[in-house]
Short mmCIF file of C-alpha atoms in Angstrom, two decimals:
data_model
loop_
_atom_site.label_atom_id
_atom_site.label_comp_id
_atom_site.label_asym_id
_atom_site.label_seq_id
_atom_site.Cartn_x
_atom_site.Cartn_y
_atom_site.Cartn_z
CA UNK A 1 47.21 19.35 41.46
CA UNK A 2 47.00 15.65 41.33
CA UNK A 3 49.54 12.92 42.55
CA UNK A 4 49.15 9.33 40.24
CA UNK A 5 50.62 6.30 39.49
CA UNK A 6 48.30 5.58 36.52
CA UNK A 7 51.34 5.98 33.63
CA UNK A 8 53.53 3.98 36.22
CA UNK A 9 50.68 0.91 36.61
CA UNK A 10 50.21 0.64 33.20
CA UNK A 11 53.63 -0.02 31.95
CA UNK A 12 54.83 -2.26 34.60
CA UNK A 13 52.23 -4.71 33.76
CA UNK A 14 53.07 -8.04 31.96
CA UNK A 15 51.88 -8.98 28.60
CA UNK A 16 48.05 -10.54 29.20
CA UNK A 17 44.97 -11.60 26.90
CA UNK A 18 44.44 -8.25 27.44
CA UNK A 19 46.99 -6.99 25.23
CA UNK A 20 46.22 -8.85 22.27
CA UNK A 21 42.89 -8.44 22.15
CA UNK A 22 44.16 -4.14 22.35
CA UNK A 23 45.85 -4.71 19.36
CA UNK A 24 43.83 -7.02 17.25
CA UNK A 25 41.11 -4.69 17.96
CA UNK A 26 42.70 -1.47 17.17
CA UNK A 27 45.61 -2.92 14.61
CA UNK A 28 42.98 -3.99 12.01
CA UNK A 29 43.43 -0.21 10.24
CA UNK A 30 46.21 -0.94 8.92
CA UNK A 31 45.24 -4.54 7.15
CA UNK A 32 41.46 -2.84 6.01
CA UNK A 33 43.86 0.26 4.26
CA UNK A 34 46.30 -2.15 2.81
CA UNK A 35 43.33 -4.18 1.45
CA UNK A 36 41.65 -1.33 0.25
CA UNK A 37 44.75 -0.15 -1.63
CA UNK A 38 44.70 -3.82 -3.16
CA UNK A 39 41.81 -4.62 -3.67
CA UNK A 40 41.06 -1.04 -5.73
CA UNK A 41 44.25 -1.18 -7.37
CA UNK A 42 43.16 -4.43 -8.76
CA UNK A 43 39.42 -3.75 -9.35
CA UNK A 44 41.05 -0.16 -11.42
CA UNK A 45 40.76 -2.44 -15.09
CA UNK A 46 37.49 -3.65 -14.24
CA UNK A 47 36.08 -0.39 -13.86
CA UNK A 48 36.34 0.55 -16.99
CA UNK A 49 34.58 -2.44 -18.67
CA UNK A 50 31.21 -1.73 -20.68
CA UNK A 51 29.34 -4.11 -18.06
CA UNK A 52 30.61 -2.05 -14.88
CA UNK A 53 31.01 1.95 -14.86
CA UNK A 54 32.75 1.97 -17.95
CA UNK A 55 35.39 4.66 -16.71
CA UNK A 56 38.75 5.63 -18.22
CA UNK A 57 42.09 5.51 -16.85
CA UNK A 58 41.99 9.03 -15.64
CA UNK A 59 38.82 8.81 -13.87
CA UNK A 60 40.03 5.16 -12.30
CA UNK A 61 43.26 6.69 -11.26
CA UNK A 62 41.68 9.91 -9.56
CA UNK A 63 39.13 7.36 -7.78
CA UNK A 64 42.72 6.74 -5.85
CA UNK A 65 43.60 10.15 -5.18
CA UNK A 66 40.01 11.19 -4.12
CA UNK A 67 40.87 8.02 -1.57
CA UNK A 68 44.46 9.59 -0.13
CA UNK A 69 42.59 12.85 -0.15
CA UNK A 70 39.89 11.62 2.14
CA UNK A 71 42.54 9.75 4.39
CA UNK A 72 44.44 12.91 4.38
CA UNK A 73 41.49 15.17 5.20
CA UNK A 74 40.38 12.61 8.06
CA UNK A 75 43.37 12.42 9.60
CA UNK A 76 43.85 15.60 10.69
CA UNK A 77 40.37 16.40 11.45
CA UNK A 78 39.88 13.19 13.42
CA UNK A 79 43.23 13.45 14.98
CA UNK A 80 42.59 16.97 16.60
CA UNK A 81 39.35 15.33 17.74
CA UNK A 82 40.96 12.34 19.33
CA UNK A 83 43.39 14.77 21.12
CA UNK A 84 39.96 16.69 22.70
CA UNK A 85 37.04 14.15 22.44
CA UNK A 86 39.13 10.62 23.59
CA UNK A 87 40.70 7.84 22.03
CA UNK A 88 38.29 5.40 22.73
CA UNK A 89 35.11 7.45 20.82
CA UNK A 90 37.49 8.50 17.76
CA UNK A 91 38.78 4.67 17.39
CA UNK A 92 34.93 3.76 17.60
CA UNK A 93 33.58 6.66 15.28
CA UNK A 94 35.97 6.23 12.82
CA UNK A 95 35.61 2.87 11.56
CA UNK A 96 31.86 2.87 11.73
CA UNK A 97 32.65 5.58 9.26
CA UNK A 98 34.86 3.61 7.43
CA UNK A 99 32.23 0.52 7.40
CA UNK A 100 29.38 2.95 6.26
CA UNK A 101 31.10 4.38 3.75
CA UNK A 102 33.03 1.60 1.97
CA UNK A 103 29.73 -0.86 2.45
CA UNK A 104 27.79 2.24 -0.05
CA UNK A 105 30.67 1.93 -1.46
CA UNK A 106 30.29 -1.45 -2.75
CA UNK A 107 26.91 -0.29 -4.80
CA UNK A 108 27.51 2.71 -6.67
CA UNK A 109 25.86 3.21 -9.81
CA UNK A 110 28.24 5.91 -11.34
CA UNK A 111 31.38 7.55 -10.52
CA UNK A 112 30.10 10.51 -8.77
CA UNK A 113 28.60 8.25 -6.40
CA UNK A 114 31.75 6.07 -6.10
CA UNK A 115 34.19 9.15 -5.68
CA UNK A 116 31.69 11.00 -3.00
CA UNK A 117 31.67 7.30 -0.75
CA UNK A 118 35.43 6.65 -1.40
CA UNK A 119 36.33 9.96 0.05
CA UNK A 120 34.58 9.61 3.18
CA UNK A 121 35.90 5.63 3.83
CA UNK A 122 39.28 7.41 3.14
CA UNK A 123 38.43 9.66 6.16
CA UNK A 124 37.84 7.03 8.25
CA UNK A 125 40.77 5.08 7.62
CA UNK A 126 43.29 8.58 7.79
CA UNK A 127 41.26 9.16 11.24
CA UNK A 128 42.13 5.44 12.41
CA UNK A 129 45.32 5.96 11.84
CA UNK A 130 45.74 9.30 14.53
CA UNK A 131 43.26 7.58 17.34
CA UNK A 132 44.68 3.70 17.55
CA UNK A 133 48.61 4.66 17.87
CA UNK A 134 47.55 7.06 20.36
CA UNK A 135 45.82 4.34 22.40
CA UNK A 136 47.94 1.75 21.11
CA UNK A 137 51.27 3.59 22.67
CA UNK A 138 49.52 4.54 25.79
CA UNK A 139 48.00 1.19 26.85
CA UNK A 140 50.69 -0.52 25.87
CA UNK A 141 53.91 -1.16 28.98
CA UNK A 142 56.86 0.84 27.75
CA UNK A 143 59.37 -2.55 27.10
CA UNK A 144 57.00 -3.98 24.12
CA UNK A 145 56.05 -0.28 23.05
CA UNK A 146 58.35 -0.49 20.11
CA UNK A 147 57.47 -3.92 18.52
CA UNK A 148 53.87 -3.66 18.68
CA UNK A 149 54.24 -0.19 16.59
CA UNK A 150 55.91 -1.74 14.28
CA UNK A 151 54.04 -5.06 13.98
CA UNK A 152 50.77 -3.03 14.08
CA UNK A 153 52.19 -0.69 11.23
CA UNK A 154 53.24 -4.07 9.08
CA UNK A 155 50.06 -5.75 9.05
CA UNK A 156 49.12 -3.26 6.63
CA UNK A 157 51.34 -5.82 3.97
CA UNK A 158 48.99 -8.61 5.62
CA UNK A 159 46.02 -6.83 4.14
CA UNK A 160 47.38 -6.35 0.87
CA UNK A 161 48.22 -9.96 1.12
CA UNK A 162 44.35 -10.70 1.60
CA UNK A 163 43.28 -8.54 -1.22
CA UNK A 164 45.51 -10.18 -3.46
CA UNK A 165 44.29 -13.55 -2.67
CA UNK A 166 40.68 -12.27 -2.75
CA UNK A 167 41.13 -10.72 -6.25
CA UNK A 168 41.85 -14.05 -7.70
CA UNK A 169 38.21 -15.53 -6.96
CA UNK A 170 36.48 -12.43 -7.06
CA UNK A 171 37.96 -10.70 -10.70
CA UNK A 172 37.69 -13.66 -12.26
CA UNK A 173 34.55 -13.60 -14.66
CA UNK A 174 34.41 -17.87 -15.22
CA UNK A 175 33.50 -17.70 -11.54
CA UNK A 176 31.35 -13.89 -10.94
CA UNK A 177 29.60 -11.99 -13.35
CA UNK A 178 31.77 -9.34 -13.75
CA UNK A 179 29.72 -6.56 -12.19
CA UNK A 180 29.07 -8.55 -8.87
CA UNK A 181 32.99 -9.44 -7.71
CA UNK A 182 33.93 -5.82 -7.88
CA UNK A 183 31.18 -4.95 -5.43
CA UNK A 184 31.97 -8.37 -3.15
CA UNK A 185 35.35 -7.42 -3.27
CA UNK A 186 34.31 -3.53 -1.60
CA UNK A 187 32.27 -5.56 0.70
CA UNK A 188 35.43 -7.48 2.53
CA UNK A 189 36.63 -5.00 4.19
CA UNK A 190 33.60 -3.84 6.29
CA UNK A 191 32.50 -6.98 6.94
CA UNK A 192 35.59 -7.39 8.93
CA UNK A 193 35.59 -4.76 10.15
CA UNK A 194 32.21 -5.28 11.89
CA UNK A 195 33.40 -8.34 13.54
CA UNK A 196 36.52 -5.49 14.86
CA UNK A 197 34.24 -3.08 15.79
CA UNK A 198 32.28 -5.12 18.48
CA UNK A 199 35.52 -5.90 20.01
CA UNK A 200 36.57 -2.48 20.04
CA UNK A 201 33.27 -1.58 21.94
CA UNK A 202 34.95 -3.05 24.71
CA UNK A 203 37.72 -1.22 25.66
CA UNK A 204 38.58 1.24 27.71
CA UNK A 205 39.14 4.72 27.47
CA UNK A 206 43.04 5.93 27.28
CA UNK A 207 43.49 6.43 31.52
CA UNK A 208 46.48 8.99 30.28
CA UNK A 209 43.94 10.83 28.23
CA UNK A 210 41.45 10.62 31.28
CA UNK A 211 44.45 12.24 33.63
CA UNK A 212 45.11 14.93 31.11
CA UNK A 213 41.27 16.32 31.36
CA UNK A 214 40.91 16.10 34.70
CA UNK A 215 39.13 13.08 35.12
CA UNK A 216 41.40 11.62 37.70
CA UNK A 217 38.89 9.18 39.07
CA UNK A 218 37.62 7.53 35.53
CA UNK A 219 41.26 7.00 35.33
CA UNK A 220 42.20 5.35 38.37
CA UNK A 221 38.76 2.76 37.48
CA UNK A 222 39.92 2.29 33.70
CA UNK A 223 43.75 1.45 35.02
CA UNK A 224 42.11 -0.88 37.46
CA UNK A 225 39.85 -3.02 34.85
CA UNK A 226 42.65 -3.25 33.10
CA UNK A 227 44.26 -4.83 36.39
CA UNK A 228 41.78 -7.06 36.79
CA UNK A 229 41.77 -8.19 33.37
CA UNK A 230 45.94 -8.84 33.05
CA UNK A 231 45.13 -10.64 36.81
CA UNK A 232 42.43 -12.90 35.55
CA UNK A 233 44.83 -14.15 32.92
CA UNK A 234 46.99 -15.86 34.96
CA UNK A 235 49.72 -13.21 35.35
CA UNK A 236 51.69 -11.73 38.62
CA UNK A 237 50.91 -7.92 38.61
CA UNK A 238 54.24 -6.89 39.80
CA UNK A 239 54.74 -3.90 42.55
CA UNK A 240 53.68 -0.35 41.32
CA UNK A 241 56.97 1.85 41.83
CA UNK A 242 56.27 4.75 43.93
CA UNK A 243 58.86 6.60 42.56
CA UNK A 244 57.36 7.02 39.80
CA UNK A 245 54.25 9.17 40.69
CA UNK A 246 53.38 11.68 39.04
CA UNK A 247 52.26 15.46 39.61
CA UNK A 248 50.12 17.30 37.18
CA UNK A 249 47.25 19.82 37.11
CA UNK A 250 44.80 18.84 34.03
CA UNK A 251 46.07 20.80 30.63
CA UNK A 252 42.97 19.89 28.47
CA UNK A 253 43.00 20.22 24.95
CA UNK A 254 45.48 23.27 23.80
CA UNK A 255 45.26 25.57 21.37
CA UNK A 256 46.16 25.91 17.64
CA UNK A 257 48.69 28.40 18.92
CA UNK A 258 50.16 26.52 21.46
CA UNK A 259 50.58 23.65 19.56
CA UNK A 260 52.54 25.37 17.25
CA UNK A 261 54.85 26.63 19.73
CA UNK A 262 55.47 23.09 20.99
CA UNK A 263 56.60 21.77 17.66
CA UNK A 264 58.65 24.08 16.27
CA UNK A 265 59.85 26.01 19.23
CA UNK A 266 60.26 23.49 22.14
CA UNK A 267 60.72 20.21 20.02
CA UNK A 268 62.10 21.48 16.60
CA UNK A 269 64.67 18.67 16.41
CA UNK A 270 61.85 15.98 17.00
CA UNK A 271 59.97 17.58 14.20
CA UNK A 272 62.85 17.94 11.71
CA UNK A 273 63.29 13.77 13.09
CA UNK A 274 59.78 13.15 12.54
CA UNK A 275 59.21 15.04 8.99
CA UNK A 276 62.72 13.69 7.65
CA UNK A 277 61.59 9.72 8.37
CA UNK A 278 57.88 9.97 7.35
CA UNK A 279 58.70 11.82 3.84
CA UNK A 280 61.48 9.53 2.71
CA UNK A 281 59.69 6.62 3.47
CA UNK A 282 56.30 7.83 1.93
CA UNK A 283 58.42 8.78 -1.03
CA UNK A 284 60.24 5.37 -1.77
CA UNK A 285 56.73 3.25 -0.82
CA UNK A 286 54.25 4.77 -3.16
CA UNK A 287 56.85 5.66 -5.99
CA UNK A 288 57.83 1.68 -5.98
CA UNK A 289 54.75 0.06 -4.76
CA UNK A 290 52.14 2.33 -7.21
CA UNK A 291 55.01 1.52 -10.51
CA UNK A 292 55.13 -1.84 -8.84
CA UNK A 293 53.01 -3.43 -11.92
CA UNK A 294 54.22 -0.89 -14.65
CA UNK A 295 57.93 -2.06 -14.43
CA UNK A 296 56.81 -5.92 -14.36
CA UNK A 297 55.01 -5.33 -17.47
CA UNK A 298 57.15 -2.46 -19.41
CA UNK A 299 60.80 -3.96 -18.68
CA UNK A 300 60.02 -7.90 -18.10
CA UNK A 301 56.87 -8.36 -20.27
CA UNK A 302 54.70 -9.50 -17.00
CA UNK A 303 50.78 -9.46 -17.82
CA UNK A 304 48.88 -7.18 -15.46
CA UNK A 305 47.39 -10.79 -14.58
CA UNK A 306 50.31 -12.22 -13.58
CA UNK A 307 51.72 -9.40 -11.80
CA UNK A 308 50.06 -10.44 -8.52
CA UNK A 309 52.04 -13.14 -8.42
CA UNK A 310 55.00 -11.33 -7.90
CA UNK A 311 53.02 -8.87 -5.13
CA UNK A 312 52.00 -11.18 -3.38
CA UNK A 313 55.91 -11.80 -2.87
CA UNK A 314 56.62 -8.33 -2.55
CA UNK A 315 53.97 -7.94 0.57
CA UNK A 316 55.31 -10.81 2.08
CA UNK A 317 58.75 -9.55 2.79
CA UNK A 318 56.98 -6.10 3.58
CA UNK A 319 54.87 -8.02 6.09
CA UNK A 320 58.03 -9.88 8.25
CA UNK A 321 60.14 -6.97 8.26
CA UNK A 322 58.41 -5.31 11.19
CA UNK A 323 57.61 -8.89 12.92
CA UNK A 324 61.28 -9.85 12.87
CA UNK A 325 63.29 -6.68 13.10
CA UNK A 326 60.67 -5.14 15.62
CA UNK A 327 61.52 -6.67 18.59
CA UNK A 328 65.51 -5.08 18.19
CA UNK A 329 63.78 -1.56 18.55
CA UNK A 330 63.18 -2.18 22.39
CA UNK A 331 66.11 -4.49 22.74
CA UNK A 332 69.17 -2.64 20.25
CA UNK A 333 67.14 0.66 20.94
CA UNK A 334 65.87 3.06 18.62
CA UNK A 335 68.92 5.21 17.36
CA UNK A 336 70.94 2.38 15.83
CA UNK A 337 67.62 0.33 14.70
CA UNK A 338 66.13 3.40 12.57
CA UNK A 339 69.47 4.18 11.53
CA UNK A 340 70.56 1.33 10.08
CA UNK A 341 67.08 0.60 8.51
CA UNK A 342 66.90 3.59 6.72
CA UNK A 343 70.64 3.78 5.53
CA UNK A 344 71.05 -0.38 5.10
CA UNK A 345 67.29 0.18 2.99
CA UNK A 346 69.06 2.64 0.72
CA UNK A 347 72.06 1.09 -0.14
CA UNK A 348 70.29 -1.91 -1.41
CA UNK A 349 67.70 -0.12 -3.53
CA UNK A 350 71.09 2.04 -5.20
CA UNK A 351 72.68 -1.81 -5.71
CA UNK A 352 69.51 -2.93 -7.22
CA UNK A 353 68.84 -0.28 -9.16
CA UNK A 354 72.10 -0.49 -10.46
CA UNK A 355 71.42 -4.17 -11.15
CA UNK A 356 69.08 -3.14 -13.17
CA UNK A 357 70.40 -0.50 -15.39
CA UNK A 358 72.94 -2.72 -16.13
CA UNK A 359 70.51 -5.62 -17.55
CA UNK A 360 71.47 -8.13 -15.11
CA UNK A 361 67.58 -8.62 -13.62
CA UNK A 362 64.47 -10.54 -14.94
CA UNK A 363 61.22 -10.40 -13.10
CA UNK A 364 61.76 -12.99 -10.52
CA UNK A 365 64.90 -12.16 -9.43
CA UNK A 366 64.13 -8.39 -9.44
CA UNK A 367 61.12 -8.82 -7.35
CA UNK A 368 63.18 -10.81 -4.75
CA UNK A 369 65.90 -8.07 -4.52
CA UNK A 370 62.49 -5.83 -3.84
CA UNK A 371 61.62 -8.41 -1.06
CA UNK A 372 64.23 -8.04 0.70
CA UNK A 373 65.03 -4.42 0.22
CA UNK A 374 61.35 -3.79 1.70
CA UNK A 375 61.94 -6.38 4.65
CA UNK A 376 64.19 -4.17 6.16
CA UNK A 377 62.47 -0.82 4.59
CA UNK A 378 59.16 -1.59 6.17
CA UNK A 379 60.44 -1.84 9.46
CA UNK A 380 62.45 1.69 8.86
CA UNK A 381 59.17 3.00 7.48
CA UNK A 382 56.91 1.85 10.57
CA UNK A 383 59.30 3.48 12.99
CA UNK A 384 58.46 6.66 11.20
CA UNK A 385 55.02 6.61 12.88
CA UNK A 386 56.06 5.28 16.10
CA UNK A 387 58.34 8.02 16.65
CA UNK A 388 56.06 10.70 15.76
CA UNK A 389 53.80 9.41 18.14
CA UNK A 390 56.10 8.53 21.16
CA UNK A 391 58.14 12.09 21.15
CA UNK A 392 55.31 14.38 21.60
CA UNK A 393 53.03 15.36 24.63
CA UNK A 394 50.13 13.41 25.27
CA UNK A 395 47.54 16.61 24.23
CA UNK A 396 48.63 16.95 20.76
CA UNK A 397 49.99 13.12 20.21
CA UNK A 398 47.39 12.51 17.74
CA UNK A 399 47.19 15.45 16.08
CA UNK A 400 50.87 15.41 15.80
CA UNK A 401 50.49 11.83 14.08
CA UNK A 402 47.98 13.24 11.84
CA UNK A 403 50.50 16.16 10.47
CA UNK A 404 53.14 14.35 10.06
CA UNK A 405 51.10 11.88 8.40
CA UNK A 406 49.37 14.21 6.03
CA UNK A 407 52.60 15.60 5.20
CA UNK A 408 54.73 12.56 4.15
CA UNK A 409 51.45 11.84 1.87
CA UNK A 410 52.03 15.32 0.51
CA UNK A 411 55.37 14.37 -1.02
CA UNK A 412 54.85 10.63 -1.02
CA UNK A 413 52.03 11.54 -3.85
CA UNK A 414 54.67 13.02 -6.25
CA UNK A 415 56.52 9.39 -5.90
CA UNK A 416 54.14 7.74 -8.35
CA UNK A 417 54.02 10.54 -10.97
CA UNK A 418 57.94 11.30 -11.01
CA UNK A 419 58.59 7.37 -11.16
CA UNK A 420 55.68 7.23 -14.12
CA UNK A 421 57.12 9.62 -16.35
CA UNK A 422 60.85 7.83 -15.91
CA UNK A 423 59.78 5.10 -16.76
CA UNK A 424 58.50 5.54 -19.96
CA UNK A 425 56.55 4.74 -22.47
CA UNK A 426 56.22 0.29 -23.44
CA UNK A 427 57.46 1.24 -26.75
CA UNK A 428 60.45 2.85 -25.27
CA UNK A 429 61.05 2.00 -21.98
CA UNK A 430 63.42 4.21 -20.10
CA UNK A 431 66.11 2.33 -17.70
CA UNK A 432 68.51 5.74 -16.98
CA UNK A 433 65.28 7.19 -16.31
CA UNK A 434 64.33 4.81 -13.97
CA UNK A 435 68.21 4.33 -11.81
CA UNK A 436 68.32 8.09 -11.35
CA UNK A 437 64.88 7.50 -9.66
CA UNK A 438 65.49 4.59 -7.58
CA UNK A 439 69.28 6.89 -6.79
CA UNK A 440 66.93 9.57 -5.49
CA UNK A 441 64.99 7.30 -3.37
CA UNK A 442 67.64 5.75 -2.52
CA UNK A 443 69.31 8.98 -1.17
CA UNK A 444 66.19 9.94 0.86
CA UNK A 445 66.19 7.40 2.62
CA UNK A 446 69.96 7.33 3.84
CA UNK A 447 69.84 11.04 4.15
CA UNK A 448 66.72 9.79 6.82
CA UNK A 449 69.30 7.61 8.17
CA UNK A 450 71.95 9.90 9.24
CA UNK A 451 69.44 12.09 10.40
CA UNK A 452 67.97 9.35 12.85
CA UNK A 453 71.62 8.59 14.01
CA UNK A 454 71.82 12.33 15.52
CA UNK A 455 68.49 13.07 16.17
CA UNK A 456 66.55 9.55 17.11
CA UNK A 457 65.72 9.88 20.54
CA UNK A 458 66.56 7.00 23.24
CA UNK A 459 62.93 5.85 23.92
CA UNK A 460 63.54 2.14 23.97
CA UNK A 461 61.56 0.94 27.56
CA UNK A 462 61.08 4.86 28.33
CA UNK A 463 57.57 5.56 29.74
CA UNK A 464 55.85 8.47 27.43
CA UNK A 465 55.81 10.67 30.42
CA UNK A 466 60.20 10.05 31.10
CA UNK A 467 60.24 10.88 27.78
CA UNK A 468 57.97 14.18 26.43
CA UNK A 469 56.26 15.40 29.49
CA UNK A 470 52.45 15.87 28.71
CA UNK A 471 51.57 19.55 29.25
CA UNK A 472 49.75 18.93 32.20
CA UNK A 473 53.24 17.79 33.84
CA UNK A 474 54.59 20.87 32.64
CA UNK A 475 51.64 23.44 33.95
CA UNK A 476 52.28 21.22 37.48
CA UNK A 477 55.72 23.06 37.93
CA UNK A 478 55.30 24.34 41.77
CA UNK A 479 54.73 27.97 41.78
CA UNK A 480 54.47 30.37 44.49
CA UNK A 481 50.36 29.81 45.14
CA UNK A 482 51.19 25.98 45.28
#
């Protein structure tokens, strides 16, 4: 059995250089996926030009799922080899993956060899998302724990942001041939995140992770650089708490059997929290954000062209949400903040949608009731992954991320379809359809709501250990041979 004060060093540090450079490092996953969405959203029409690969619609639009498939798939194999392997070589594995695989990417001569190299840069993105909350949440002290989820979570609107812009230069033939911007457009994302990957070379292995295999000493020396770091930065490293030690005997990685028994048996409200929040919120994203274009152009006559315009609006609302509500997680506390997000989200999107079945939208003002509905939504919906990953233990935290995840892109995939098929046809265009839809969505996500208001968990400035012990904390029980 081992005594430590590792968990208790780490989160009664103050915010350093350190810090930031954790979560620019690890926090670019989210702005290289929303990107990627973009910029392949965008480059969908291209595709299917004469002087490119000449697809059809059906073969651009499974390009897409063959991309969530591959972040689904990598996910949960990545995340079940973050839990045994490390954070640090997952984070590090994964986007060289990604990098590798989107750079081919970027020259494929047909669509086989587009939709083999899309699959596998979906991997490494779905496996990015497992390893870097894990690390994020356990490097980062307990009292900012909540807003850097969340602001890590929204800069996946800063991407799309980015992709937008790019599109403009890139898609438009008076300035690239039209076979060469596609393939530049591919391109941005790795070459970012190269310049991400060398900073991610230099940081340290999760010390929690270390204590939880037994290496106790690689721990103490990766809390202690991180000491040195925070104390070269011109910040007080206040008194360790001795209180707060810890006892444990080294779990290692547990079994598929075990890990069932710890969701559903010992934390089955957590994972009824957990499934609720992620599914309602994959739901409303990709069954708004995916028709996003389609109800521009079949209700308010918006040309595909100048439908970025309005996203571009869209992901800037997304992108502040999380920024300006996030903070109020760790302050407020989690309970009322995911609450009220989800319920406050879903009363708006039933006022708006009523708005609109009763004519009294056009494009501009529709997409700024959007704005703000999805200011507040996108912080609701980034909560969803910070609580899956704060309220389970430390030996199946990214794994857990990885189901959950997987899951909610289960049912977030039928979002797209069901909304397609309600909204009709340009011809006849559908606005009945289309309220009962946004109703539904809308009912998902207050149904989250009330759901978070009796089962949200109070984790606001809670270390991870107060609040789930790891299963090494648990084995450490003193028995009769101790």
């Amino acid at each position: 059995m081992v005594r430590t004060l590792v968990p208790a060093r780490l989160d009664r540090l103050p915010w350093s250089r350190f810090h930031t450079r954790l979560v620019v490092a690890l926090g670019v996953a989210w702005v290289l996926d929303g990107m990627e969405i973009t910029i392949a959203s965008a480059v969908g029409s291209v595709l299917q030009d004469r002087g490119t690969l000449a697809l059809s619609a059906v073969e651009v639009g499974f390009t897409a799922t063959v991309y969530l498939v591959g972040q689904v798939a990598g996910a949960l194999v990545f995340g079940r080899l973050s839990d045994r392997f490390g954070r640090r070589r997952l984070f590090i594995l994964t986007l060289a993956l990604y990098l590798v695989a989107n750079g081919i990417t970027a020259f494929s001569p047909n669509l086989a060899f587009l939709l083999v190299f899309r699959f596998f840069a979906g991997a490494g993105i779905g496996g990015e998302y497992a390893a870097i909350h894990s690390a994020i949440d356990e490097l980062i002290p307990s009292r900012y724990r909540g807003r850097v989820d969340l602001a890590v979570s929204g800069t996946y609107w800063l991407g799309a942001i980015i992709g937008t812009a790019s599109t403009y230069i890139l898609l438009n033939p008076d300035l690239l041939p039209i076979d060469l911007g596609w393939r530049l457009g591919l391109l941005i994302g790795p070459v970012l995140g190269a310049m991400i990957w060398v900073l991610r070379r230099h940081l340290p292995e999760s010390p929690r992770w270390l204590l939880m295999h037994g290496r106790h000493e690689e721990a103490e020396a990766a809390v202690a650089e991180v000491e040195r770091q925070v104390a070269e930065s011109g910040r007080e490293l206040p008194p360790v708490p001795e209180d707060k030690a810890l006892h444990m005997r080294p779990h290692g990685s547990p079994s598929y059997r075990e890990i069932i028994r710890v969701v559903l048996r010992e934390y089955p409200s957590r994972t009824f929290l957990g499934l609720t929040m992620m599914i309602s919120q994959s739901f409303l994203y990709n069954a708004i954000f995916f028709t996003y274009v389609l109800v521009l152009n079949t209700f308010y006559g918006v040309s595909p062209s100048d439908s970025s315009k309005f996203l571009l609006a869209f992901a800037v609302g997304n992108l502040a949400g999380p920024f300006v509500l996030g903070p109020f997680f760790d302050t407020i506390g989690r309970r009322p903040m995911i609450s009220s997000t989800y319920i406050v989200s879903g009363v708006l999107l039933a006022l708006t949608g009523w708005l609109f079945h009763e004519g009294m939208l056009n494009a501009t003002t529709q997409t700024l009731l959007w704005a703000v509905i999805f200011f507040v939504a996108s912080a609701a919906a980034s909560s969803g992954y910070l609580t899956v990953s704060e309220l389970f233990p430390l030996e199946i935290r990214a794994l857990a991320i990885a189901v959950f995840f997987s899951v909610a892109q289960g049912f977030g995939a039928l979002g797209p379809t069901i909304f397609g098929a309600l909204i009709g046809d340009e011809d006849n265009p559908d606005p009945t359809g289309l309220f009962y839809g946004y109703l539904s969505a809308s009912a998902l996500m207050i149904g989250a709501g009330l759901v978070a208001w009796f089962f949200a968990v109070k984790a606001e400035r809670r270390s991870l250990e107060d609040l789930t012990p790891s299963l090494s904390m648990v084995a450490a029980k003193p028995t009769p041979a101790d």
